[in-house]
Tab-separated table of C-alpha atoms and ligand atoms in Angstrom:
chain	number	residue	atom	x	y	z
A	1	UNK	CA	3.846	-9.105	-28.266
A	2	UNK	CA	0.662	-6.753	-29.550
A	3	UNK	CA	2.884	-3.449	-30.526
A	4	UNK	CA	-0.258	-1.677	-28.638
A	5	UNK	CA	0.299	-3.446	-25.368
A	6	UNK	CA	4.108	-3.203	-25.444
A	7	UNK	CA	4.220	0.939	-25.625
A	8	UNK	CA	1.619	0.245	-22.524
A	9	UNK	CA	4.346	-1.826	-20.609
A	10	UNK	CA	6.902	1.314	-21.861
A	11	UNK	CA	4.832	4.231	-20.289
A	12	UNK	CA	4.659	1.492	-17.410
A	13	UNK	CA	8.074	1.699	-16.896
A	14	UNK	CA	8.639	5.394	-17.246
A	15	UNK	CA	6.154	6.291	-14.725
A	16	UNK	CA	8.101	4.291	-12.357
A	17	UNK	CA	11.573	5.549	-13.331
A	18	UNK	CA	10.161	9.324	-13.380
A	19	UNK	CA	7.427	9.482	-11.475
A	20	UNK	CA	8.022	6.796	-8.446
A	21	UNK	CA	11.732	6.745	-8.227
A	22	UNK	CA	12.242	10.241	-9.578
A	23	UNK	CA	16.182	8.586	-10.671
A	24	UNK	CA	18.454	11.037	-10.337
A	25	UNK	CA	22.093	10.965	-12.812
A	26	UNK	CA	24.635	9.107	-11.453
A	27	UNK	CA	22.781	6.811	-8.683
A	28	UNK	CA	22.425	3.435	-8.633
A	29	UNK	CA	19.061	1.404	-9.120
A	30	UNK	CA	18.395	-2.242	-7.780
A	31	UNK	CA	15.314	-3.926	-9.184
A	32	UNK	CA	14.116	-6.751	-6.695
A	33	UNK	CA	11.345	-7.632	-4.184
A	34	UNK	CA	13.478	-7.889	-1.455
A	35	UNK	CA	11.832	-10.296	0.602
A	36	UNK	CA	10.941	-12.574	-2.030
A	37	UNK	CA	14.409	-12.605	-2.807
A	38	UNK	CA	14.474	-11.117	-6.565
A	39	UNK	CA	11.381	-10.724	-9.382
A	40	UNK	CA	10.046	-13.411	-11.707
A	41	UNK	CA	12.228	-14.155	-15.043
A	42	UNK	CA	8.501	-14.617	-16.461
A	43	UNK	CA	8.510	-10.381	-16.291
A	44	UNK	CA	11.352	-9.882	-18.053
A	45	UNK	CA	10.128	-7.252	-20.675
A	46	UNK	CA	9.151	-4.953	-18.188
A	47	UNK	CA	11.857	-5.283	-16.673
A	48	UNK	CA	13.796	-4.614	-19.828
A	49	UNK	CA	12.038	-1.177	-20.248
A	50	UNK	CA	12.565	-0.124	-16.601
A	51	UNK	CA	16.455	-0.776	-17.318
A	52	UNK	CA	16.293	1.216	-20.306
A	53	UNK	CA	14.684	4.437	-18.705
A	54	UNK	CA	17.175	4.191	-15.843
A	55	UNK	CA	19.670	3.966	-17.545
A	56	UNK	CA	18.811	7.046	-19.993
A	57	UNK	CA	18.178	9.341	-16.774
A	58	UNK	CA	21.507	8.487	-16.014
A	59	UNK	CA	22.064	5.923	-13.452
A	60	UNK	CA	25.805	4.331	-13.867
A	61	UNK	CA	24.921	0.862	-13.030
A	62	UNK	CA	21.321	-1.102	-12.863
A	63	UNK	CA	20.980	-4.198	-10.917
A	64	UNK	CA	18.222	-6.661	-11.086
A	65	UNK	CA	18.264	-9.742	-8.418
A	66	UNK	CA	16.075	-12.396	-10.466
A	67	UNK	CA	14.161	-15.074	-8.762
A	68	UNK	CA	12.414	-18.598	-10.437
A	69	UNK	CA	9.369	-19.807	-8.519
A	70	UNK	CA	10.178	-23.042	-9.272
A	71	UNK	CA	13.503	-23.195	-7.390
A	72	UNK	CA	11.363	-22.223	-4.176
A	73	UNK	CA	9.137	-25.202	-4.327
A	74	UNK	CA	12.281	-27.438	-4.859
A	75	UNK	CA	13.570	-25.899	-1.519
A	76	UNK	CA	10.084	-26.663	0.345
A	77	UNK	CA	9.899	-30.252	-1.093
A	78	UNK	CA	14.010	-31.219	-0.549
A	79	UNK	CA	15.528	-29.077	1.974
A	80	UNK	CA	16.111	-30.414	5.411
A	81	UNK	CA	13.207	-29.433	7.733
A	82	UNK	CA	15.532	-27.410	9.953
A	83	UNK	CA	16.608	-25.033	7.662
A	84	UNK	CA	14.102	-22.474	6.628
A	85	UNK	CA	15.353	-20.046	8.477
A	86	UNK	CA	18.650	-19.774	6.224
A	87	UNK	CA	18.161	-16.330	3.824
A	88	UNK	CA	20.704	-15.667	0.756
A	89	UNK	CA	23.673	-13.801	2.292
A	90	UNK	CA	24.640	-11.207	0.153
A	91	UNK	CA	21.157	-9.957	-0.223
A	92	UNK	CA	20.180	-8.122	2.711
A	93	UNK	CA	23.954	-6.645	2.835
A	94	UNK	CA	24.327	-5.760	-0.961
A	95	UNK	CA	21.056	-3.661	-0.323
A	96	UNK	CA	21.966	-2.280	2.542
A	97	UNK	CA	25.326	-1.130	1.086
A	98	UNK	CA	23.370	0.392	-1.936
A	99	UNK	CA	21.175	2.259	0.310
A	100	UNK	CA	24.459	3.588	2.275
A	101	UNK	CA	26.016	4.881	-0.980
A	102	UNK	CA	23.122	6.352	-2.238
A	103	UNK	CA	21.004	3.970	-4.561
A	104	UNK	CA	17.655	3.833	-4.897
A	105	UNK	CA	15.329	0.915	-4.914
A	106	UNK	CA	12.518	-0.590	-7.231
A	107	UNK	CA	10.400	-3.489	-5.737
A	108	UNK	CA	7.880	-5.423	-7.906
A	109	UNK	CA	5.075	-7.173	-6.773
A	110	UNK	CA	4.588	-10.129	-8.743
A	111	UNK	CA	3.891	-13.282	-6.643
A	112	UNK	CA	1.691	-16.553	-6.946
A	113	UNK	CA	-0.362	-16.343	-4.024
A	114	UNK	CA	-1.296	-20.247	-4.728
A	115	UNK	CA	2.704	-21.569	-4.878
A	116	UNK	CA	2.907	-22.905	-1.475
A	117	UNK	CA	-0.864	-23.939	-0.453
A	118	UNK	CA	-0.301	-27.513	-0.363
A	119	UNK	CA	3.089	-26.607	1.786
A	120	UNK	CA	3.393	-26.594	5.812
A	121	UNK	CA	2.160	-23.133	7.323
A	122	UNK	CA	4.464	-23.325	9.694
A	123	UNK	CA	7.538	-23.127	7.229
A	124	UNK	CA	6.030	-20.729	4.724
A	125	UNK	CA	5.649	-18.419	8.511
A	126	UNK	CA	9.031	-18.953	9.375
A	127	UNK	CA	10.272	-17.799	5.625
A	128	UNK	CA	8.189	-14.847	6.345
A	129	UNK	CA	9.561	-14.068	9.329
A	130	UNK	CA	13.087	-14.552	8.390
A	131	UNK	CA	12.746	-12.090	5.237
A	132	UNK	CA	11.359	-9.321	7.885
A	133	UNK	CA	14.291	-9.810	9.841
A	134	UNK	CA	16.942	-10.086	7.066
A	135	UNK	CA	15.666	-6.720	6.441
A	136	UNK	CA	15.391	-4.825	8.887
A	137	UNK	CA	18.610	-3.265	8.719
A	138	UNK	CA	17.401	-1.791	5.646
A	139	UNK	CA	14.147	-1.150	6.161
A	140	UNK	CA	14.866	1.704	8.029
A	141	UNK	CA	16.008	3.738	5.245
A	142	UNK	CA	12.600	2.552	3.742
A	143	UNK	CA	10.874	3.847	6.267
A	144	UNK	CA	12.862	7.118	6.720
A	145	UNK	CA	12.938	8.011	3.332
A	146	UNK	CA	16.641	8.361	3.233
A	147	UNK	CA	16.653	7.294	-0.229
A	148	UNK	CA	13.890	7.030	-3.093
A	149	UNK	CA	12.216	3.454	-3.415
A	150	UNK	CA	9.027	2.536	-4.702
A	151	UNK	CA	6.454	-0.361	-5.226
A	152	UNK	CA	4.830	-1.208	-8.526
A	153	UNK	CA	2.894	-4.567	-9.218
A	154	UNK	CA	3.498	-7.065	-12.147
A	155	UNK	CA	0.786	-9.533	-13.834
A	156	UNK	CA	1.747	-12.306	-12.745
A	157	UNK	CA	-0.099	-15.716	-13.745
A	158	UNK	CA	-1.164	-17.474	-9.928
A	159	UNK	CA	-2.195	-13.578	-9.139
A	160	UNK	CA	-4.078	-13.005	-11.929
A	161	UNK	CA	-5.983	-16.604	-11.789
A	162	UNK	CA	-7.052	-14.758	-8.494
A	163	UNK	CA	-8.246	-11.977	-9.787
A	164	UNK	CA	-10.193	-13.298	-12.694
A	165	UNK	CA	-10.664	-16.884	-11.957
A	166	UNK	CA	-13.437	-17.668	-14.668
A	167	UNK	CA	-10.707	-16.456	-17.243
A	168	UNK	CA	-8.566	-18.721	-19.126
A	169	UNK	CA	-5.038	-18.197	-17.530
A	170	UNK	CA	-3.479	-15.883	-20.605
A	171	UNK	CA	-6.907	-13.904	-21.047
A	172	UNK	CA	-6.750	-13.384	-16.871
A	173	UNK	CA	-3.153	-12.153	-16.954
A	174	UNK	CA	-3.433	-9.373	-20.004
A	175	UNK	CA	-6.876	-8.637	-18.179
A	176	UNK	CA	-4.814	-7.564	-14.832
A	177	UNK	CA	-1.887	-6.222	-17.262
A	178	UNK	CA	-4.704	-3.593	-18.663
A	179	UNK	CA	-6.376	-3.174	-14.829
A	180	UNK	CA	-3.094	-2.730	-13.818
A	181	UNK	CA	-2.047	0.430	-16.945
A	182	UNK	CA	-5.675	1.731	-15.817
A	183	UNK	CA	-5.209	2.317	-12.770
A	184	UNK	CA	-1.883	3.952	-13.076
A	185	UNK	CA	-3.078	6.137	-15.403
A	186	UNK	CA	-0.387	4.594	-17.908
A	187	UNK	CA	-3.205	4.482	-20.490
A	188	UNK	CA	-3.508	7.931	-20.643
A	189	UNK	CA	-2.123	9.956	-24.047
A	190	UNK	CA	0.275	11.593	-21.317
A	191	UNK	CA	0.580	9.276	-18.364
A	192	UNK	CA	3.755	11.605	-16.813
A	193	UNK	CA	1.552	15.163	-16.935
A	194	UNK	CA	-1.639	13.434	-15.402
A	195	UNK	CA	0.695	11.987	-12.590
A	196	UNK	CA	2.257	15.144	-12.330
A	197	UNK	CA	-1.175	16.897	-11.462
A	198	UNK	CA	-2.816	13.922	-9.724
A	199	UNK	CA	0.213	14.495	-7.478
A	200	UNK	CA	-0.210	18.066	-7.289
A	201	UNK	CA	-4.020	17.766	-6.600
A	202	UNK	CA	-3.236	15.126	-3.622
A	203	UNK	CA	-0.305	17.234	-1.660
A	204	UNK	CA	-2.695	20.179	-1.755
A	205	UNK	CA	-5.073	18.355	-0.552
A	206	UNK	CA	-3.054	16.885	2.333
A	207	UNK	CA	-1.834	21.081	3.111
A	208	UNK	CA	-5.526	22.070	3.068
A	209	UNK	CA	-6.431	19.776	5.713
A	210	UNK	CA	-3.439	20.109	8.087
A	211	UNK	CA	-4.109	23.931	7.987
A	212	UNK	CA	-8.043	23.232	8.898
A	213	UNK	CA	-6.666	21.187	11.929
A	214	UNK	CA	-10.123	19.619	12.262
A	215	UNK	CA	-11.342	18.264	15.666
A	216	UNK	CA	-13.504	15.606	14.773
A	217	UNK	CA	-14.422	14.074	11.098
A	218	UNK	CA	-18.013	12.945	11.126
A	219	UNK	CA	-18.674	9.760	8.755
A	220	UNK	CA	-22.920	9.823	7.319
A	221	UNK	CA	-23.897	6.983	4.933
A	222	UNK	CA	-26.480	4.364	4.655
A	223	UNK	CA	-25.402	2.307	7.683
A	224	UNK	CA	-23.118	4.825	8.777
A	225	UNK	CA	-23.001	7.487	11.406
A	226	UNK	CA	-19.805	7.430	13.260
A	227	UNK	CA	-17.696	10.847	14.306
A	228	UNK	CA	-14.020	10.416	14.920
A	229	UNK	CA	-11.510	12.649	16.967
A	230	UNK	CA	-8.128	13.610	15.554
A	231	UNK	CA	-5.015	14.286	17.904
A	232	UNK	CA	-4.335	17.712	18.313
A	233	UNK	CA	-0.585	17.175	16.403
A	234	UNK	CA	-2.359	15.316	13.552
A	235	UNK	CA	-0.578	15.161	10.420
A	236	UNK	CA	-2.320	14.534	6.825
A	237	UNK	CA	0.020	12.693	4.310
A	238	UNK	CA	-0.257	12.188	0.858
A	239	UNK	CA	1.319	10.698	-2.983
A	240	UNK	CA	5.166	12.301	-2.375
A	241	UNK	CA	7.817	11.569	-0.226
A	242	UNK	CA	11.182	13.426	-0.035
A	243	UNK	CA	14.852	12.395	1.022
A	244	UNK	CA	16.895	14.537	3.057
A	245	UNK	CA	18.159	15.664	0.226
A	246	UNK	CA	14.936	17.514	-1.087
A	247	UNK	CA	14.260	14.735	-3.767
A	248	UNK	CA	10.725	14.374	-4.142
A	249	UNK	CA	9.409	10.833	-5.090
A	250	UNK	CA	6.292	8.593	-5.090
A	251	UNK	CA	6.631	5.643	-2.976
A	252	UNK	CA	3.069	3.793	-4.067
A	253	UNK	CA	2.635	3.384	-8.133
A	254	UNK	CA	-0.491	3.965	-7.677
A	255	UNK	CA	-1.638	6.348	-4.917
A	256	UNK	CA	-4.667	7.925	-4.276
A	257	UNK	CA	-4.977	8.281	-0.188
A	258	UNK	CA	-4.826	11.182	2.217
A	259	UNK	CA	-4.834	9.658	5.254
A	260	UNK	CA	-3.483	10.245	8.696
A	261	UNK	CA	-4.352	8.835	12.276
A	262	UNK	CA	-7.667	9.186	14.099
A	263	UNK	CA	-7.621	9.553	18.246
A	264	UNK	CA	-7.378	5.779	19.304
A	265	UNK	CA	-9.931	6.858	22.637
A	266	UNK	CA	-11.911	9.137	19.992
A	267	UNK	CA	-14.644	7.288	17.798
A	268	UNK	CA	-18.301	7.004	18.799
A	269	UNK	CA	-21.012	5.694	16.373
A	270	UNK	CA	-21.497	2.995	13.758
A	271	UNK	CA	-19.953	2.369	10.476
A	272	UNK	CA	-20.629	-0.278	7.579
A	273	UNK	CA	-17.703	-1.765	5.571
A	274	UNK	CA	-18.458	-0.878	1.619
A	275	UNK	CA	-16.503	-3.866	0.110
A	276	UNK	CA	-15.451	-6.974	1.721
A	277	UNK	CA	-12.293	-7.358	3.567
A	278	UNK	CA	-9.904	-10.709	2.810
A	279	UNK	CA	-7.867	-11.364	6.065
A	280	UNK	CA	-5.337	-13.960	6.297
A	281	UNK	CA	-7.258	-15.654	3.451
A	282	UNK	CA	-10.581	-15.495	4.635
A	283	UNK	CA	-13.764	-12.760	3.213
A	284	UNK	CA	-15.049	-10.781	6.019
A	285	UNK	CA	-18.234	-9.467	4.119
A	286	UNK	CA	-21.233	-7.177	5.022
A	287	UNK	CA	-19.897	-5.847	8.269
A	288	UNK	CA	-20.620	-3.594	10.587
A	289	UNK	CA	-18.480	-1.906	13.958
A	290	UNK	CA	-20.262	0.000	16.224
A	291	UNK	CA	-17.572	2.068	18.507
A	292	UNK	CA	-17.935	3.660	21.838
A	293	UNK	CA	-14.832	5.378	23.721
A	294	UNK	CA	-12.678	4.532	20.433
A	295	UNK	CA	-13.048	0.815	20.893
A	296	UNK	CA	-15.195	-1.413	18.910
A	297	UNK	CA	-17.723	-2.749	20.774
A	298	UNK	CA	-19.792	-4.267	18.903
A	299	UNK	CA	-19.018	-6.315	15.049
A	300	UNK	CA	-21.153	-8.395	13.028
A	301	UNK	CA	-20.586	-9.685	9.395
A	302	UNK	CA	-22.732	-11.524	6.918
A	303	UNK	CA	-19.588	-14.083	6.399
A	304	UNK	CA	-16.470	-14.341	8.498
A	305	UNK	CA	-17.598	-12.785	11.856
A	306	UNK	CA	-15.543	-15.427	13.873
A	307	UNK	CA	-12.494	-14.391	12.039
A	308	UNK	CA	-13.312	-10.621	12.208
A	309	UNK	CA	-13.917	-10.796	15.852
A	310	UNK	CA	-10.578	-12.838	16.552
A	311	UNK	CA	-8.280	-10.209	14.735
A	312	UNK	CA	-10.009	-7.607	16.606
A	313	UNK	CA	-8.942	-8.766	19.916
A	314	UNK	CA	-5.145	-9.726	19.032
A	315	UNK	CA	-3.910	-7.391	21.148
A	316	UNK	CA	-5.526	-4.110	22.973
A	317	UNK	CA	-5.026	-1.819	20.037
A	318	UNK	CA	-6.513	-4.357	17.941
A	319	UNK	CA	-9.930	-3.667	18.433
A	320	UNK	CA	-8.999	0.431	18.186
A	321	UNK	CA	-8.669	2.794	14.715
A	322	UNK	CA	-4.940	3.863	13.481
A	323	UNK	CA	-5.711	5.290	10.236
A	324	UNK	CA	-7.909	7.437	8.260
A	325	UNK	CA	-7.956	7.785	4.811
A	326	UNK	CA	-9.628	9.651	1.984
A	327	UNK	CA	-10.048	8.396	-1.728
A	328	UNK	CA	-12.730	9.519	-3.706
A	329	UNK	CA	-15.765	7.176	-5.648
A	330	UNK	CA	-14.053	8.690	-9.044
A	331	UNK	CA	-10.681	7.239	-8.398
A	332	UNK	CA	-9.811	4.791	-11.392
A	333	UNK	CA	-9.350	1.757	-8.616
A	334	UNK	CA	-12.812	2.411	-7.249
A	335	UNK	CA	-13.935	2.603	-11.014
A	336	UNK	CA	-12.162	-0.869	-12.283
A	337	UNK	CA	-14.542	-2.575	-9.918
A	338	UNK	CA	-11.432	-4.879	-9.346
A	339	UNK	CA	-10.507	-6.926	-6.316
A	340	UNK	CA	-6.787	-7.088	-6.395
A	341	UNK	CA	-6.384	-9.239	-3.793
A	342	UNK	CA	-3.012	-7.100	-2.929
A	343	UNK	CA	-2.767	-3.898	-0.378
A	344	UNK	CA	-0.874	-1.603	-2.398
A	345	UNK	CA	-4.065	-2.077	-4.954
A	346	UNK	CA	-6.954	-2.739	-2.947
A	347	UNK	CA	-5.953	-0.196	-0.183
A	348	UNK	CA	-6.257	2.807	-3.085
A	349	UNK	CA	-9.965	1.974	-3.832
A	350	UNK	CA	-11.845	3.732	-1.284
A	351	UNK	CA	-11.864	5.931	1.427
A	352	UNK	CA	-10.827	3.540	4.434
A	353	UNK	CA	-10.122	3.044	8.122
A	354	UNK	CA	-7.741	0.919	9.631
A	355	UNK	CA	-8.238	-1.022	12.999
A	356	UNK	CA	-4.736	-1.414	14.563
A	357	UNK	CA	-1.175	0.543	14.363
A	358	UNK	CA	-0.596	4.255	13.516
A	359	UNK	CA	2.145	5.592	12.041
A	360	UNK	CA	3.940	7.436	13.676
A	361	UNK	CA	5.308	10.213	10.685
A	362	UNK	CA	1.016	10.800	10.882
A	363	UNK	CA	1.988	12.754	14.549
A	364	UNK	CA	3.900	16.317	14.447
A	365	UNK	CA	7.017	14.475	16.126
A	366	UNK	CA	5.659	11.370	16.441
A	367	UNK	CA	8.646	9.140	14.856
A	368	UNK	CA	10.736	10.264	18.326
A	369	UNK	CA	8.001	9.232	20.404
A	370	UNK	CA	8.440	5.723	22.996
A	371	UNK	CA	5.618	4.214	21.840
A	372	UNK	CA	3.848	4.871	25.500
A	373	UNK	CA	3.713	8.936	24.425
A	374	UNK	CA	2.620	8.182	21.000
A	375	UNK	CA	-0.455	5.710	22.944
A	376	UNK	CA	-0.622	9.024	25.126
A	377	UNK	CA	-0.837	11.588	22.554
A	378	UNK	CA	-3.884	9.172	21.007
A	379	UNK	CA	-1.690	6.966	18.488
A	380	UNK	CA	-3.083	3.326	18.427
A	381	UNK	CA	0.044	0.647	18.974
A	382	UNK	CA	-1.096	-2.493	17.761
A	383	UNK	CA	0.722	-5.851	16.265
A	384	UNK	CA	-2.393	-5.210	13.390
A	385	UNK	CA	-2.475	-2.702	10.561
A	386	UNK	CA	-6.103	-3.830	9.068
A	387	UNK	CA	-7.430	-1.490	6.303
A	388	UNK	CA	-11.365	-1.665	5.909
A	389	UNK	CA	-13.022	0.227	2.950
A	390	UNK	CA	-16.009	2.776	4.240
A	391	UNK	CA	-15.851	5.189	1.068
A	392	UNK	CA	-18.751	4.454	-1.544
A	393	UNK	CA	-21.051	7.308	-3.939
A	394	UNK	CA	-23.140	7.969	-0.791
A	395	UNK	CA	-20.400	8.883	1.920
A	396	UNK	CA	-20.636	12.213	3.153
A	397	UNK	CA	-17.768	13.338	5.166
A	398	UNK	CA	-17.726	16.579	7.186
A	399	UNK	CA	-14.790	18.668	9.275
A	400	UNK	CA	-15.455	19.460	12.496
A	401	UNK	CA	-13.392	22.627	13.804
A	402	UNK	CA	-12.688	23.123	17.419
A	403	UNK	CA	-15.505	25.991	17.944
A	404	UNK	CA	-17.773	23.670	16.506
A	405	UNK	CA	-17.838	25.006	13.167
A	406	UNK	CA	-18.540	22.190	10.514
A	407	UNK	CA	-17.469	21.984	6.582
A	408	UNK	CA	-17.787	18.979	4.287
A	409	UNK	CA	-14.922	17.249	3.103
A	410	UNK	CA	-16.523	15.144	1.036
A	411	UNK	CA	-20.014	15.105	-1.123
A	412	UNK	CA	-21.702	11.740	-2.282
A	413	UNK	CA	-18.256	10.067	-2.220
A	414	UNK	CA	-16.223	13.317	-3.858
A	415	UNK	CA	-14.234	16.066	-3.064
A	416	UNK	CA	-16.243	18.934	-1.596
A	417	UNK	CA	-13.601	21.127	-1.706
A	418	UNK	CA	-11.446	22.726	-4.684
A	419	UNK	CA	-7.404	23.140	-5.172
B	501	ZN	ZN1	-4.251	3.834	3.718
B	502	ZN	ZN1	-3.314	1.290	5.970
């Protein structure tokens, strides 16, 4: 291993221990992905480093749950047809007794989009399903932040053939290794000060709009005109979570979005997608919504209208907005020009909208809301969460207060205000 790319893969690691887990002395870490039931042996050495760093900021015990690719294809090819809804037992309880006594969780993303294509859909659904359910239990202290946990990716060779699929398959998995440091700043000469002020910069950010409590946020681009209402109890979140205990941690390694929810009966207008959207495996590309009353009325797309116009009616928040979010042009994702092919990536590229679910923590009491208040209050409830990128170097984006008074928020794809 290049000694260059190795102290990479170290400031990798640190930035997770530090700055996403924020590990505390004396707790408990378990390295997994959950519902993939462990990481890939083939990312052992970053795994090795992430060990190391946990264990010198103290923790008394690291776990990792491994995983081998191979052993999943040997269960879709010889295990009885009936029995893919079986799940590894102690999994879902180990975590969720972890979770109870305190520990914290790491979960890598490093999966092989392509290792099941020539399996039956219906099976690979039902695994699916079955992981969601194995973990609920513990997804609620996920989702509560009652404890710190946070999501990094891995190069991974079937992901990076994705992403670079001219590349011969080492070349295409450095290649996302180095798009991968890039954007996570872990190239940097001090990766954990930048973090620590890109952090900074994003939570003031995220206070300077919740005290504005704008109205409306009116979208102007080149196919663009669209203004959008915000409920009255919006809330603007950004980079840092914190457990009841006051310990601050970052949740998304990266992160780059302010977002919150739009009104779900409040957008009127027109907006153009900037970058193509890949749903359920197909490239919507070149579209346009035009909205009226909050719904979308109208969509066309240069390819994969059909599919775009099917997820849009899956339900009757389908075809309605549950998320804004700001990212500027200058952010490093927008910059690597990369398709990741993966949310936690893609969704940090650009400014974006969402068609489908709000969350509820974006409503001033929102997460004890029935979900017919949060509808009331203007929440969107929705079977879909759908991000869309808008955000390009010719988005303006301005604040509308209630009297009417209007600031920009954002310049030619940039911050228009300081911090
Ligand atoms: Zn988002
Ligand atoms: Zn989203």
């Amino acid at each position: 291993m290049a000694p260059a790319f190795d102290e990479a893969l170290r400031r990798y690691a640190e930035l997770a221990i530090k700055i996403g887990l924020n590990l505390q002395p004396g707790q408990r870490l378990i390295i997994s992905d959950p519902r993939r039931a462990g990481v890939p042996l083939e990312i052992a050495p970053l795994v090795r480093h992430l060990v190391e760093y946990a264990y010198k900021a103290g923790a008394p015990l690291v776990d990792v749950i491994w995983r081998d690719d191979a052993l999943q294809r040997l269960r879709f090819q010889h295990a009885p047809h009936d029995s893919f809804e079986e799940w590894p037992v102690a999994q879902p309880k180990g975590l969720l007794e972890h979770f109870e006594r305190g520990g914290a969780l790491l979960s890598i993303h490093a999966a092989n989009p392509d290792l099941l294509t020539d399996q039956d859909a219906g099976r690979i659904a039902l695994v699916q399903k079955t992981a969601f359910a194995q973990y609920l239990p513990t997804s609620d202290f996920t989702s509560r932040n009652l404890v710190q946990w946070c999501v990094i990716a891995a190069s991974y060779a079937g992901w990076a053939k994705k992403v670079f699929p001219t590349l011969p398959p080492a070349e295409a998995e450095t290649k996302l290794w180095q798009a991968l440091f890039r954007v996570c700043r872990a190239d940097l000469p001090d990766p954990i000060a930048a973090w620590k002020e890109h952090v900074r910069q994003l939570v003031a950010r995220s206070d300077y709009l919740n005290h504005k409590r704008y109205r409306h946020l009116h979208y102007t681009g080149p196919g663009t005109d669209l203004t959008l209402g915000l409920p009255p109890d919006h809330l603007w979140n950004a980079a840092q979570s914190k457990t009841p205990k006051g310990i601050a941690f970052t949740a998304n390694l990266p992160t780059e979005e302010i977002f919150t929810l739009p009104h779900a009966a409040q957008a009127d207008g027109h907006i153009a997608a900037s970058r193509p959207l890949n749903y359920g495996d197909t490239l919507i590309d070149g579209f346009e919504v035009k909205f009226a009353g909050g719904r979308a009325v109208e969509a066309h797309a240069r390819s994969g209208e059909t599919v775009l116009r099917k997820m849009l009616e899956a339900d009757e928040g389908g075809a309605r907005l549950g998320e804004v979010a700001l990212v500027p042009h200058s952010s490093p994702i927008s910059q690597s020009g990369v398709m990741f092919y993966n949310t936690l990536l893609d969704e940090n590229c650009a400014s974006h909208l969402a068609f489908g679910r709000a969350y509820k923590f974006c409503m001033r009491g929102g997460e004890s809301m029935t979900d017919e208040t949060f509808v009331a209050a203007g929440g969107n409830h929705s079977i879909l969460h759908v991000d869309f990128m808008v955000g390009s170097g010719e988005m303006n984006i301005d604040g509308i207060a209630s009297d009417g008074t209007t600031e920009a928020i954002m310049r030619k794809g940039e911050w228009a205000f300081k911090v």
